[in-house]
Amino acid sequence: MTELRTDGYQIVASYHDADLVIVNTCGFIDSAVQESLEAIGEALNENGKVIVTGCLGAKEDQIREVHPKVLAITGPHSYEQMLAHVHHYVPKPQHNPFFSLVPQQGIKLTPKHYAYLKI
């Protein structure tokens, strides 16, 4: 998120306002895999331009079997590849000097007291 924001991309609140949707997935627990596949399907239905990343991305064949229209798939810890795909499908916006004000700790989607836990 931080790299995208630093590059000038904005986070928007709806599929329809987005030029592209990035779905971060989990691939360890069967229910999480199903939830990830459903999220990919929803993003494709609502927007049509989807990049998949995260643990399930390591199983590209499984994703492509269900969702062949996904633009690109990257595995875990492949943020540089994911950024390259974003730059390919949505060119970098013009430089804005205010983006150098992005905090060093990065952009977070949740407050500090939040943590995701799947049991």
PDB file of C-alpha atoms in Angstrom:
ATOM      1  CA  MET A   1       0.000   0.000   0.000  1.00  0.00           C
ATOM      2  CA  THR A   2       2.764   2.394   0.929  1.00  0.00           C
ATOM      3  CA  GLU A   3       4.652   1.907  -2.342  1.00  0.00           C
ATOM      4  CA  LEU A   4       1.493   2.426  -4.382  1.00  0.00           C
ATOM      5  CA  ARG A   5       0.625   5.566  -2.440  1.00  0.00           C
ATOM      6  CA  THR A   6       4.181   6.873  -2.803  1.00  0.00           C
ATOM      7  CA  ASP A   7       3.944   6.252  -6.562  1.00  0.00           C
ATOM      8  CA  GLY A   8       0.897   8.521  -6.648  1.00  0.00           C
ATOM      9  CA  TYR A   9      -1.932   5.982  -6.718  1.00  0.00           C
ATOM     10  CA  GLN A  10      -4.954   6.611  -4.527  1.00  0.00           C
ATOM     11  CA  ILE A  11      -7.020   4.208  -2.441  1.00  0.00           C
ATOM     12  CA  VAL A  12     -10.714   4.527  -3.256  1.00  0.00           C
ATOM     13  CA  ALA A  13     -13.780   3.284  -1.415  1.00  0.00           C
ATOM     14  CA  SER A  14     -15.636   1.512  -4.220  1.00  0.00           C
ATOM     15  CA  TYR A  15     -14.994  -0.881  -7.071  1.00  0.00           C
ATOM     16  CA  HIS A  16     -16.545   1.546  -9.537  1.00  0.00           C
ATOM     17  CA  ASP A  17     -14.142   4.355  -8.611  1.00  0.00           C
ATOM     18  CA  ALA A  18     -11.100   2.083  -9.003  1.00  0.00           C
ATOM     19  CA  ASP A  19      -9.020   1.761 -12.158  1.00  0.00           C
ATOM     20  CA  LEU A  20      -7.827  -1.603 -10.861  1.00  0.00           C
ATOM     21  CA  VAL A  21      -8.525  -3.883  -7.876  1.00  0.00           C
ATOM     22  CA  ILE A  22      -5.789  -5.726  -5.976  1.00  0.00           C
ATOM     23  CA  VAL A  23      -6.996  -8.754  -4.008  1.00  0.00           C
ATOM     24  CA  ASN A  24      -4.628  -9.922  -1.268  1.00  0.00           C
ATOM     25  CA  THR A  25      -5.306 -13.607  -0.607  1.00  0.00           C
ATOM     26  CA  CYS A  26      -4.741 -16.396   1.884  1.00  0.00           C
ATOM     27  CA  GLY A  27      -4.073 -19.946   0.760  1.00  0.00           C
ATOM     28  CA  PHE A  28      -3.459 -22.003   3.897  1.00  0.00           C
ATOM     29  CA  ILE A  29      -6.901 -22.925   5.226  1.00  0.00           C
ATOM     30  CA  ASP A  30      -9.598 -24.340   2.942  1.00  0.00           C
ATOM     31  CA  SER A  31     -12.157 -21.800   4.141  1.00  0.00           C
ATOM     32  CA  ALA A  32      -9.675 -18.964   3.537  1.00  0.00           C
ATOM     33  CA  VAL A  33      -8.994 -20.242   0.013  1.00  0.00           C
ATOM     34  CA  GLN A  34     -12.729 -20.281  -0.690  1.00  0.00           C
ATOM     35  CA  GLU A  35     -13.118 -16.799   0.793  1.00  0.00           C
ATOM     36  CA  SER A  36     -10.233 -15.533  -1.354  1.00  0.00           C
ATOM     37  CA  LEU A  37     -11.715 -17.055  -4.524  1.00  0.00           C
ATOM     38  CA  GLU A  38     -15.070 -15.442  -3.714  1.00  0.00           C
ATOM     39  CA  ALA A  39     -13.380 -12.062  -3.169  1.00  0.00           C
ATOM     40  CA  ILE A  40     -11.633 -12.388  -6.539  1.00  0.00           C
ATOM     41  CA  GLY A  41     -14.953 -13.228  -8.206  1.00  0.00           C
ATOM     42  CA  GLU A  42     -16.666 -10.265  -6.579  1.00  0.00           C
ATOM     43  CA  ALA A  43     -13.893  -7.901  -7.693  1.00  0.00           C
ATOM     44  CA  LEU A  44     -14.071  -9.248 -11.258  1.00  0.00           C
ATOM     45  CA  ASN A  45     -17.848  -8.870 -11.351  1.00  0.00           C
ATOM     46  CA  GLU A  46     -17.794  -5.356  -9.921  1.00  0.00           C
ATOM     47  CA  ASN A  47     -14.724  -3.947 -11.678  1.00  0.00           C
ATOM     48  CA  GLY A  48     -13.281  -6.427 -14.169  1.00  0.00           C
ATOM     49  CA  LYS A  49      -9.620  -5.428 -13.725  1.00  0.00           C
ATOM     50  CA  VAL A  50      -8.084  -7.545 -10.971  1.00  0.00           C
ATOM     51  CA  ILE A  51      -4.569  -8.399  -9.829  1.00  0.00           C
ATOM     52  CA  VAL A  52      -4.246 -11.186  -7.260  1.00  0.00           C
ATOM     53  CA  THR A  53      -1.406 -11.346  -4.743  1.00  0.00           C
ATOM     54  CA  GLY A  54      -0.649 -13.155  -1.495  1.00  0.00           C
ATOM     55  CA  CYS A  55      -0.342 -16.777  -0.430  1.00  0.00           C
ATOM     56  CA  LEU A  56      -2.982 -18.167  -2.783  1.00  0.00           C
ATOM     57  CA  GLY A  57      -1.096 -16.497  -5.628  1.00  0.00           C
ATOM     58  CA  ALA A  58       1.486 -19.280  -5.304  1.00  0.00           C
ATOM     59  CA  LYS A  59      -1.236 -21.578  -6.699  1.00  0.00           C
ATOM     60  CA  GLU A  60      -1.799 -19.695  -9.948  1.00  0.00           C
ATOM     61  CA  ASP A  61      -3.368 -22.681 -11.734  1.00  0.00           C
ATOM     62  CA  GLN A  62      -6.037 -22.973  -9.039  1.00  0.00           C
ATOM     63  CA  ILE A  63      -6.948 -19.300  -9.419  1.00  0.00           C
ATOM     64  CA  ARG A  64      -6.915 -19.346 -13.235  1.00  0.00           C
ATOM     65  CA  GLU A  65      -9.143 -22.437 -13.271  1.00  0.00           C
ATOM     66  CA  VAL A  66     -11.876 -20.524 -11.431  1.00  0.00           C
ATOM     67  CA  HIS A  67     -11.107 -16.978 -12.626  1.00  0.00           C
ATOM     68  CA  PRO A  68      -9.299 -16.983 -15.998  1.00  0.00           C
ATOM     69  CA  LYS A  69      -9.923 -13.239 -16.539  1.00  0.00           C
ATOM     70  CA  VAL A  70      -7.599 -12.142 -13.708  1.00  0.00           C
ATOM     71  CA  LEU A  71      -5.003  -9.779 -15.201  1.00  0.00           C
ATOM     72  CA  ALA A  72      -2.011 -10.961 -13.161  1.00  0.00           C
ATOM     73  CA  ILE A  73      -1.168 -13.180 -10.199  1.00  0.00           C
ATOM     74  CA  THR A  74       1.788 -12.865  -7.832  1.00  0.00           C
ATOM     75  CA  GLY A  75       2.708 -14.967  -4.833  1.00  0.00           C
ATOM     76  CA  PRO A  76       3.563 -13.992  -1.285  1.00  0.00           C
ATOM     77  CA  HIS A  77       6.379 -11.471  -0.759  1.00  0.00           C
ATOM     78  CA  SER A  78       6.254 -10.515  -4.452  1.00  0.00           C
ATOM     79  CA  TYR A  79       5.363  -6.871  -3.994  1.00  0.00           C
ATOM     80  CA  GLU A  80       7.841  -5.736  -6.655  1.00  0.00           C
ATOM     81  CA  GLN A  81       6.149  -7.966  -9.243  1.00  0.00           C
ATOM     82  CA  MET A  82       2.751  -6.738  -8.106  1.00  0.00           C
ATOM     83  CA  LEU A  83       3.906  -3.121  -8.473  1.00  0.00           C
ATOM     84  CA  ALA A  84       5.201  -3.864 -11.973  1.00  0.00           C
ATOM     85  CA  HIS A  85       1.801  -5.296 -12.923  1.00  0.00           C
ATOM     86  CA  VAL A  86       0.013  -2.242 -11.509  1.00  0.00           C
ATOM     87  CA  HIS A  87       2.336   0.070 -13.465  1.00  0.00           C
ATOM     88  CA  HIS A  88       1.659  -1.963 -16.619  1.00  0.00           C
ATOM     89  CA  TYR A  89      -2.140  -1.796 -16.368  1.00  0.00           C
ATOM     90  CA  VAL A  90      -2.465   1.670 -14.789  1.00  0.00           C
ATOM     91  CA  PRO A  91       0.460   3.982 -15.630  1.00  0.00           C
ATOM     92  CA  LYS A  92       1.976   5.928 -12.752  1.00  0.00           C
ATOM     93  CA  PRO A  93       0.275   9.261 -12.081  1.00  0.00           C
ATOM     94  CA  GLN A  94       2.267  12.460 -12.470  1.00  0.00           C
ATOM     95  CA  HIS A  95       4.664  13.165  -9.623  1.00  0.00           C
ATOM     96  CA  ASN A  96       3.118  15.012  -6.705  1.00  0.00           C
ATOM     97  CA  PRO A  97       5.637  16.430  -4.191  1.00  0.00           C
ATOM     98  CA  PHE A  98       3.206  15.902  -1.322  1.00  0.00           C
ATOM     99  CA  PHE A  99       3.606  12.118  -1.624  1.00  0.00           C
ATOM    100  CA  SER A 100       7.045  12.456  -0.056  1.00  0.00           C
ATOM    101  CA  LEU A 101       5.084  13.203   3.125  1.00  0.00           C
ATOM    102  CA  VAL A 102       3.899   9.566   3.389  1.00  0.00           C
ATOM    103  CA  PRO A 103       4.833   8.396   6.908  1.00  0.00           C
ATOM    104  CA  GLN A 104       7.863   6.086   7.236  1.00  0.00           C
ATOM    105  CA  GLN A 105       5.767   3.387   8.906  1.00  0.00           C
ATOM    106  CA  GLY A 106       3.674   3.248   5.755  1.00  0.00           C
ATOM    107  CA  ILE A 107      -0.010   3.401   4.987  1.00  0.00           C
ATOM    108  CA  LYS A 108      -2.218   1.204   7.149  1.00  0.00           C
ATOM    109  CA  LEU A 109      -5.803   0.207   6.420  1.00  0.00           C
ATOM    110  CA  THR A 110      -6.627  -0.394  10.070  1.00  0.00           C
ATOM    111  CA  PRO A 111      -5.816   1.321  13.374  1.00  0.00           C
ATOM    112  CA  LYS A 112      -2.822   0.154  15.448  1.00  0.00           C
ATOM    113  CA  HIS A 113      -4.996  -1.861  17.819  1.00  0.00           C
ATOM    114  CA  TYR A 114      -6.338  -4.114  15.007  1.00  0.00           C
ATOM    115  CA  ALA A 115      -4.866  -7.460  14.017  1.00  0.00           C
ATOM    116  CA  TYR A 116      -6.227 -10.139  11.722  1.00  0.00           C
ATOM    117  CA  LEU A 117      -6.390 -13.623  13.172  1.00  0.00           C
ATOM    118  CA  LYS A 118      -7.886 -16.703  11.526  1.00  0.00           C
ATOM    119  CA  ILE A 119      -8.546 -19.647  13.821  1.00  0.00           C
TER     120      ILE A 119
END
